[in-house]
Short mmCIF file of C-alpha atoms in Angstrom, two decimals:
data_model
loop_
_atom_site.label_atom_id
_atom_site.label_comp_id
_atom_site.label_asym_id
_atom_site.label_seq_id
_atom_site.Cartn_x
_atom_site.Cartn_y
_atom_site.Cartn_z
CA UNK P 1 69.26 92.16 65.18
CA UNK P 2 72.14 92.94 67.50
CA UNK P 3 74.50 89.96 67.66
CA UNK P 4 74.85 88.61 71.22
CA UNK P 5 77.75 86.72 72.80
CA UNK P 6 77.51 82.93 72.99
CA UNK P 7 79.29 82.84 76.34
CA UNK P 8 79.56 85.36 79.17
CA UNK P 9 81.77 85.15 82.26
CA UNK P 10 80.87 87.26 85.29
CA UNK P 11 82.97 87.65 88.45
CA UNK P 12 81.39 88.43 91.82
CA UNK P 13 78.17 86.90 90.49
CA UNK P 14 76.74 85.96 93.90
CA UNK P 15 75.15 89.35 94.67
CA UNK P 16 74.59 93.00 93.74
CA UNK P 17 75.60 94.13 90.27
CA UNK P 18 77.23 90.79 89.43
CA UNK P 19 74.03 88.88 90.17
CA UNK P 20 72.02 91.50 88.26
CA UNK P 21 74.22 91.00 85.22
CA UNK P 22 73.67 87.22 85.37
CA UNK P 23 69.91 87.81 85.22
CA UNK P 24 70.14 90.34 82.39
CA UNK P 25 72.42 88.22 80.22
CA UNK P 26 70.17 85.21 80.92
CA UNK P 27 67.22 87.19 79.55
CA UNK P 28 68.84 87.09 76.08
CA UNK P 29 68.01 83.85 74.28
CA UNK P 30 71.15 83.97 72.10
CA UNK P 31 73.45 83.61 75.12
CA UNK P 32 74.27 79.91 75.49
CA UNK P 33 76.65 79.85 78.48
CA UNK P 34 76.94 82.09 81.54
CA UNK P 35 79.95 81.38 83.75
CA UNK P 36 78.96 82.88 87.08
CA UNK P 37 82.08 83.18 89.24
CA UNK P 38 82.06 83.56 93.00
CA UNK P 39 84.51 83.00 95.83
CA UNK P 40 82.06 80.65 97.52
CA UNK P 41 79.52 79.48 94.93
CA UNK P 42 78.14 76.94 97.44
CA UNK P 43 76.99 79.81 99.68
CA UNK P 44 75.42 81.81 96.84
CA UNK P 45 71.80 80.73 97.33
CA UNK P 46 70.09 82.99 94.78
CA UNK P 47 72.71 82.19 92.15
CA UNK P 48 72.31 78.47 92.79
CA UNK P 49 68.53 78.80 92.37
CA UNK P 50 69.04 80.59 89.06
CA UNK P 51 71.43 77.91 87.80
CA UNK P 52 69.05 75.12 88.81
CA UNK P 53 66.32 76.71 86.65
CA UNK P 54 68.55 77.67 83.72
CA UNK P 55 71.01 75.10 82.40
CA UNK P 56 73.02 77.86 80.70
CA UNK P 57 74.17 79.25 84.05
CA UNK P 58 77.31 77.50 85.35
CA UNK P 59 78.62 78.37 88.82
CA UNK P 60 82.43 78.66 88.91
CA UNK P 61 84.64 79.02 91.98
CA UNK P 62 87.01 81.97 91.52
CA UNK P 63 88.73 84.06 94.17
CA UNK P 64 89.89 87.30 92.55
CA UNK P 65 91.99 88.04 95.65
CA UNK P 66 94.13 85.00 94.91
CA UNK P 67 96.78 85.59 92.25
CA UNK P 68 97.09 81.83 91.82
CA UNK P 69 93.35 81.37 91.36
CA UNK P 70 93.25 84.12 88.71
CA UNK P 71 96.37 82.98 86.90
CA UNK P 72 95.17 79.39 86.80
CA UNK P 73 91.82 80.47 85.43
CA UNK P 74 93.29 82.93 82.93
CA UNK P 75 95.99 80.68 81.52
CA UNK P 76 94.07 77.45 81.52
CA UNK P 77 90.66 78.59 80.45
CA UNK P 78 89.61 82.18 79.95
CA UNK P 79 92.20 83.71 77.62
CA UNK P 80 92.44 80.65 75.32
CA UNK P 81 88.63 80.56 75.15
CA UNK P 82 88.45 84.26 74.26
CA UNK P 83 91.10 83.85 71.57
CA UNK P 84 89.32 80.83 70.14
CA UNK P 85 85.96 82.62 70.14
CA UNK P 86 87.47 85.65 68.43
CA UNK P 87 89.24 83.56 65.80
CA UNK P 88 86.06 81.66 64.92
CA UNK P 89 84.04 84.84 64.40
CA UNK P 90 83.00 85.18 60.77
CA UNK P 91 82.49 88.96 60.57
CA UNK P 92 85.24 91.56 60.96
CA UNK P 93 83.21 93.42 63.61
CA UNK P 94 84.55 93.59 67.14
CA UNK P 95 82.08 93.17 70.00
CA UNK P 96 80.68 90.96 72.73
CA UNK P 97 79.35 88.62 70.01
CA UNK P 98 83.00 87.98 69.22
CA UNK P 99 85.16 88.21 72.38
CA UNK P 100 85.23 90.93 75.01
CA UNK P 101 86.37 91.66 78.55
CA UNK P 102 84.22 94.17 80.46
CA UNK P 103 85.77 95.33 83.73
CA UNK P 104 83.33 96.79 86.23
CA UNK P 105 85.18 99.92 87.23
CA UNK P 106 83.90 103.31 88.42
CA UNK P 107 83.97 106.95 87.42
CA UNK P 108 85.32 107.39 90.95
CA UNK P 109 88.52 105.86 89.57
CA UNK P 110 88.84 108.72 87.08
CA UNK P 111 91.79 110.91 88.08
CA UNK P 112 90.70 113.73 85.75
CA UNK P 113 87.19 113.87 87.27
CA UNK P 114 88.33 113.64 90.89
CA UNK P 115 87.38 117.06 92.21
CA UNK P 116 86.24 115.92 95.66
CA UNK P 117 89.43 114.26 96.93
CA UNK P 118 88.45 111.74 99.60
CA UNK P 119 85.37 113.68 100.73
CA UNK P 120 82.74 111.97 98.54
CA UNK P 121 84.20 108.48 98.78
CA UNK P 122 86.22 108.24 101.95
CA UNK P 123 87.80 104.97 100.83
CA UNK P 124 91.06 106.03 99.17
CA UNK P 125 91.96 102.38 98.36
CA UNK P 126 88.69 102.11 96.36
CA UNK P 127 89.40 105.04 94.05
CA UNK P 128 93.07 104.07 93.70
CA UNK P 129 92.23 100.47 92.83
CA UNK P 130 89.74 101.63 90.18
CA UNK P 131 92.39 103.92 88.62
CA UNK P 132 94.72 100.90 88.54
CA UNK P 133 91.95 98.76 87.02
CA UNK P 134 91.43 101.36 84.27
CA UNK P 135 95.15 101.17 83.49
CA UNK P 136 94.81 97.35 83.33
CA UNK P 137 91.89 97.72 80.90
CA UNK P 138 93.97 100.01 78.68
CA UNK P 139 96.97 97.66 78.86
CA UNK P 140 94.91 94.59 77.96
CA UNK P 141 93.10 96.47 75.18
CA UNK P 142 96.49 97.04 73.50
CA UNK P 143 97.87 93.58 74.29
CA UNK P 144 94.77 91.75 72.99
CA UNK P 145 94.11 93.97 69.95
CA UNK P 146 95.94 91.54 67.66
CA UNK P 147 93.40 88.91 68.69
CA UNK P 148 90.47 91.30 68.06
CA UNK P 149 89.43 91.00 71.70
CA UNK P 150 87.64 94.10 72.97
CA UNK P 151 88.43 95.36 76.51
CA UNK P 152 86.59 98.18 78.30
CA UNK P 153 86.04 99.55 81.80
CA UNK P 154 82.41 100.26 82.65
CA UNK P 155 81.07 102.40 85.51
CA UNK P 156 77.76 100.86 86.70
CA UNK P 157 76.56 104.17 88.14
CA UNK P 158 75.42 104.61 91.75
CA UNK P 159 73.40 101.46 92.41
CA UNK P 160 71.20 100.33 95.32
CA UNK P 161 73.37 97.43 96.46
CA UNK P 162 74.93 96.54 99.84
CA UNK P 163 77.79 98.80 98.78
CA UNK P 164 75.82 101.60 97.11
CA UNK P 165 73.26 101.83 99.91
CA UNK P 166 69.49 102.55 99.77
CA UNK P 167 69.92 106.20 98.68
CA UNK P 168 71.59 105.29 95.38
CA UNK P 169 70.02 106.61 92.18
CA UNK P 170 69.67 103.35 90.25
CA UNK P 171 68.17 99.94 90.96
CA UNK P 172 70.28 96.91 90.14
CA UNK P 173 67.89 96.14 87.30
CA UNK P 174 68.10 99.65 85.80
CA UNK P 175 71.90 99.64 85.91
CA UNK P 176 72.47 96.12 84.65
CA UNK P 177 69.80 96.32 81.91
CA UNK P 178 71.46 99.47 80.53
CA UNK P 179 74.90 97.89 80.92
CA UNK P 180 73.79 95.01 78.70
CA UNK P 181 72.50 97.44 76.04
CA UNK P 182 75.87 99.20 76.19
CA UNK P 183 77.75 95.88 76.07
CA UNK P 184 75.85 94.86 72.93
CA UNK P 185 76.68 98.16 71.24
CA UNK P 186 80.45 97.97 71.84
CA UNK P 187 82.69 98.09 68.77
CA UNK P 188 86.44 98.27 68.04
CA UNK P 189 86.63 102.02 68.68
CA UNK P 190 85.49 101.53 72.29
CA UNK P 191 88.34 99.18 73.20
CA UNK P 192 90.49 100.62 75.99
CA UNK P 193 87.93 103.22 77.08
CA UNK P 194 86.26 103.96 80.41
CA UNK P 195 82.51 104.14 79.76
CA UNK P 196 79.49 104.98 81.85
CA UNK P 197 76.81 102.24 82.15
CA UNK P 198 74.88 104.07 79.41
CA UNK P 199 77.87 104.06 77.05
CA UNK P 200 79.01 107.67 77.57
CA UNK P 201 82.78 108.02 77.34
CA UNK P 202 84.39 109.12 80.63
CA UNK P 203 87.81 110.73 81.19
CA UNK P 204 90.63 108.69 82.75
CA UNK R 1 115.51 134.90 93.78
CA UNK R 2 113.37 131.76 93.74
CA UNK R 3 112.26 130.94 97.28
CA UNK R 4 113.46 127.49 98.37
CA UNK R 5 111.93 125.12 100.96
CA UNK R 6 113.40 125.11 104.47
CA UNK R 7 112.85 121.36 104.82
CA UNK R 8 112.68 118.54 102.29
CA UNK R 9 111.70 114.91 102.91
CA UNK R 10 112.78 112.27 100.39
CA UNK R 11 111.73 108.61 100.39
CA UNK R 12 113.95 105.90 98.92
CA UNK R 13 116.90 108.21 99.49
CA UNK R 14 119.53 105.45 99.67
CA UNK R 15 120.14 105.13 95.91
CA UNK R 16 119.21 106.11 92.36
CA UNK R 17 116.89 109.06 91.87
CA UNK R 18 116.21 109.42 95.60
CA UNK R 19 119.90 109.76 96.39
CA UNK R 20 120.32 112.15 93.43
CA UNK R 21 117.55 114.34 94.81
CA UNK R 22 119.27 114.47 98.22
CA UNK R 23 122.43 115.79 96.53
CA UNK R 24 120.55 118.33 94.42
CA UNK R 25 118.51 119.74 97.30
CA UNK R 26 121.70 119.84 99.41
CA UNK R 27 123.30 122.04 96.74
CA UNK R 28 120.82 124.79 97.61
CA UNK R 29 122.04 126.84 100.58
CA UNK R 30 118.52 127.93 101.59
CA UNK R 31 117.48 124.35 102.39
CA UNK R 32 118.02 123.83 106.14
CA UNK R 33 116.82 120.23 106.67
CA UNK R 34 116.79 117.21 104.39
CA UNK R 35 114.97 114.17 105.81
CA UNK R 36 116.42 111.28 103.81
CA UNK R 37 114.18 108.25 104.31
CA UNK R 38 115.23 104.68 103.64
CA UNK R 39 114.07 101.24 104.70
CA UNK R 40 117.54 100.46 106.04
CA UNK R 41 119.36 103.74 106.61
CA UNK R 42 122.18 101.85 108.39
CA UNK R 43 123.00 100.03 105.14
CA UNK R 44 122.91 103.19 102.99
CA UNK R 45 126.67 103.89 102.89
CA UNK R 46 126.72 106.79 100.40
CA UNK R 47 123.81 108.47 102.16
CA UNK R 48 125.52 108.07 105.54
CA UNK R 49 128.69 109.65 104.11
CA UNK R 50 126.66 112.60 102.83
CA UNK R 51 124.96 113.09 106.18
CA UNK R 52 128.28 112.95 108.04
CA UNK R 53 129.58 115.80 105.87
CA UNK R 54 126.38 117.87 105.85
CA UNK R 55 124.58 118.41 109.16
CA UNK R 56 121.39 119.34 107.28
CA UNK R 57 120.93 115.75 106.05
CA UNK R 58 119.06 113.57 108.56
CA UNK R 59 118.66 109.84 107.86
CA UNK R 60 115.18 108.56 108.73
CA UNK R 61 113.99 104.94 108.83
CA UNK R 62 110.82 104.55 106.79
CA UNK R 63 109.44 101.44 105.11
CA UNK R 64 106.88 102.52 102.51
CA UNK R 65 105.72 98.89 102.21
CA UNK R 66 104.51 98.98 105.80
CA UNK R 67 101.14 100.65 106.25
CA UNK R 68 101.89 101.04 109.94
CA UNK R 69 105.26 102.67 109.29
CA UNK R 70 103.69 105.17 106.87
CA UNK R 71 100.67 105.92 109.02
CA UNK R 72 102.82 106.45 112.10
CA UNK R 73 105.10 108.80 110.19
CA UNK R 74 102.25 110.65 108.49
CA UNK R 75 100.07 111.19 111.53
CA UNK R 76 102.79 111.86 114.03
CA UNK R 77 105.17 113.97 112.01
CA UNK R 78 104.83 114.67 108.32
CA UNK R 79 101.32 116.04 107.82
CA UNK R 80 101.34 118.23 110.97
CA UNK R 81 104.75 119.60 109.93
CA UNK R 82 103.51 120.39 106.41
CA UNK R 83 100.42 122.13 107.80
CA UNK R 84 102.51 124.12 110.24
CA UNK R 85 104.99 125.13 107.54
CA UNK R 86 102.16 126.21 105.24
CA UNK R 87 100.42 128.21 107.97
CA UNK R 88 103.60 130.07 108.86
CA UNK R 89 104.27 131.13 105.28
CA UNK R 90 103.99 134.91 104.93
CA UNK R 91 103.22 135.16 101.21
CA UNK R 92 100.05 133.87 99.52
CA UNK R 93 102.07 131.95 96.94
CA UNK R 94 101.91 128.16 96.92
CA UNK R 95 105.13 126.23 96.32
CA UNK R 96 107.93 124.15 97.80
CA UNK R 97 109.02 127.19 99.83
CA UNK R 98 105.69 126.81 101.61
CA UNK R 99 104.65 123.14 101.80
CA UNK R 100 104.52 120.55 99.04
CA UNK R 101 104.36 116.81 98.41
CA UNK R 102 106.08 115.61 95.22
CA UNK R 103 105.34 112.00 94.35
CA UNK R 104 107.84 110.37 92.01
CA UNK R 105 105.51 108.75 89.53
CA UNK R 106 105.96 107.93 85.85
CA UNK R 107 104.45 108.77 82.49
CA UNK R 108 104.18 104.97 82.22
CA UNK R 109 101.36 105.31 84.76
CA UNK R 110 99.42 107.50 82.32
CA UNK R 111 96.38 105.58 81.08
CA UNK R 112 95.77 108.05 78.25
CA UNK R 113 99.34 107.72 76.92
CA UNK R 114 99.50 103.93 77.22
CA UNK R 115 99.68 102.89 73.58
CA UNK R 116 102.11 100.01 74.05
CA UNK R 117 100.15 97.83 76.49
CA UNK R 118 102.63 95.68 78.39
CA UNK R 119 105.16 95.51 75.52
CA UNK R 120 107.38 98.47 76.50
CA UNK R 121 107.24 97.87 80.25
CA UNK R 122 106.45 94.24 80.86
CA UNK R 123 105.72 94.86 84.52
CA UNK R 124 101.96 95.40 84.64
CA UNK R 125 102.05 95.99 88.44
CA UNK R 126 104.47 98.90 87.85
CA UNK R 127 102.20 100.80 85.46
CA UNK R 128 99.10 100.00 87.53
CA UNK R 129 100.70 101.20 90.76
CA UNK R 130 101.77 104.45 89.10
CA UNK R 131 98.19 105.05 87.86
CA UNK R 132 97.03 104.47 91.44
CA UNK R 133 99.73 106.84 92.73
CA UNK R 134 98.54 109.54 90.32
CA UNK R 135 95.01 109.11 91.71
CA UNK R 136 96.46 109.47 95.23
CA UNK R 137 98.23 112.68 94.18
CA UNK R 138 94.96 114.07 92.81
CA UNK R 139 93.06 113.01 95.94
CA UNK R 140 95.60 114.60 98.30
CA UNK R 141 95.77 117.76 96.17
CA UNK R 142 92.05 118.27 96.78
CA UNK R 143 92.14 117.17 100.44
CA UNK R 144 95.08 119.43 101.32
CA UNK R 145 94.07 122.46 99.24
CA UNK R 146 92.47 124.12 102.27
CA UNK R 147 95.89 124.01 103.94
CA UNK R 148 97.57 125.48 100.82
CA UNK R 149 99.72 122.35 100.50
CA UNK R 150 100.74 121.63 96.92
CA UNK R 151 100.73 118.00 95.68
CA UNK R 152 102.05 116.81 92.31
CA UNK R 153 103.18 113.63 90.58
CA UNK R 154 106.48 113.94 88.72
CA UNK R 155 107.89 111.61 86.07
CA UNK R 156 111.70 111.57 86.43
CA UNK R 157 112.19 110.51 82.80
CA UNK R 158 114.18 107.43 81.76
CA UNK R 159 117.17 107.51 84.09
CA UNK R 160 120.39 105.47 84.24
CA UNK R 161 119.71 103.77 87.59
CA UNK R 162 119.61 100.11 88.65
CA UNK R 163 116.02 100.15 87.45
CA UNK R 164 116.40 102.30 84.32
CA UNK R 165 119.49 100.42 83.10
CA UNK R 166 122.61 101.72 81.27
CA UNK R 167 120.73 102.54 78.03
CA UNK R 168 118.51 105.16 79.67
CA UNK R 169 118.53 108.65 78.18
CA UNK R 170 119.28 110.68 81.32
CA UNK R 171 121.93 110.56 84.03
CA UNK R 172 120.72 110.76 87.62
CA UNK R 173 122.26 114.24 87.84
CA UNK R 174 120.49 115.49 84.68
CA UNK R 175 117.11 114.20 85.84
CA UNK R 176 117.32 115.30 89.46
CA UNK R 177 118.83 118.74 88.65
CA UNK R 178 115.93 119.45 86.29
CA UNK R 179 113.46 118.02 88.81
CA UNK R 180 114.67 120.55 91.39
CA UNK R 181 114.24 123.43 88.90
CA UNK R 182 110.71 122.18 88.24
CA UNK R 183 110.04 121.78 91.98
CA UNK R 184 111.11 125.39 92.61
CA UNK R 185 108.78 126.65 89.84
CA UNK R 186 105.65 124.87 91.14
CA UNK R 187 102.66 127.08 91.95
CA UNK R 188 99.02 126.59 92.97
CA UNK R 189 97.86 125.85 89.41
CA UNK R 190 100.13 122.78 89.25
CA UNK R 191 98.60 121.08 92.28
CA UNK R 192 97.07 117.70 91.37
CA UNK R 193 98.89 117.42 88.04
CA UNK R 194 101.18 114.77 86.57
CA UNK R 195 104.28 116.57 85.31
CA UNK R 196 107.38 115.51 83.41
CA UNK R 197 110.74 116.14 85.18
CA UNK R 198 111.07 119.30 83.06
CA UNK R 199 107.66 120.60 84.16
CA UNK R 200 105.66 119.64 81.05
CA UNK R 201 102.08 118.66 81.88
CA UNK R 202 101.31 115.02 81.09
CA UNK R 203 97.90 113.37 80.57
CA UNK R 204 96.48 111.07 83.24
#
């Protein structure tokens, strides 16, 4: 059986892909804690309903636009927890059963694959921020290698969310279900890569 | 003879590599206008001296940290000028003699080549912003291709500036002189690439 992580932390868990990932991880019995982060967890009705019915789901207030909020969370809780989880792992295998950071990025952040300029996605800040995020993934993958913590960027595909719109090719369930399969299959050699939701390696 | 550009615009022209590039472009007789941009041109003493002695050097106030300042400059002056220059070019060749944007980036922005994490360059924002800049270069190279405007990212190398420090491997003159040779050799096939100061292609 594929080993699953004991604890999962998800940012932007109040809607769309984030909320879909909460549901998918919650469908795995081996997962004991799901930290579902949102800027305003009090306003996240569907997430609150989920957490009321599943004691493993903990709502956490986290504003990723606030450097202070992130730094506080990272220094005080997340990184020490990841290091502890990794250290306590019995096997030598890397993976989400040990300790992993999965950044939801996009193939649209790939510089190599950008053959449409700003025509396909008119938001230049979006594609630039995803390129920067991929560089952060690579940086962290090197920095955290000594702690056997796996770090990857994952492109969720084009998903029918508020952002993706109704014409998108994948439902939230299709994308997030496949993302979980990919997450469970991650090993040391994937650390630092940009992957599609189905695990295909993408160019930077 | 290599065709040279009639006009060159340089940002951050008050010191370091920017100031070095002003001097190098000014050494080419064919260059008729050098727009030397700085946040505070009044405080840029060496640049002011240069412009007093060379009527081709025009000091321009530009704050690249201000979206408004950039947008005003881009919409009102720079992009229309580049398009006009490109349209008026007689030959079919692309290059700086026609119209080109050269972004001073860094190999440290390369995600592919990042094998040191944050150990070599401890400033994560620096490497992330250069990855984002390389994505901008690629985006603009596609967007402006129909106007035959060439766009590249160039890594100046490790240069003895305030930022590079005294241990750096290149003087400002060595780096900027070679950058100009590379700039003059740029052709259509380079557009969208990340290049070293000596013209070597680097991975994204």
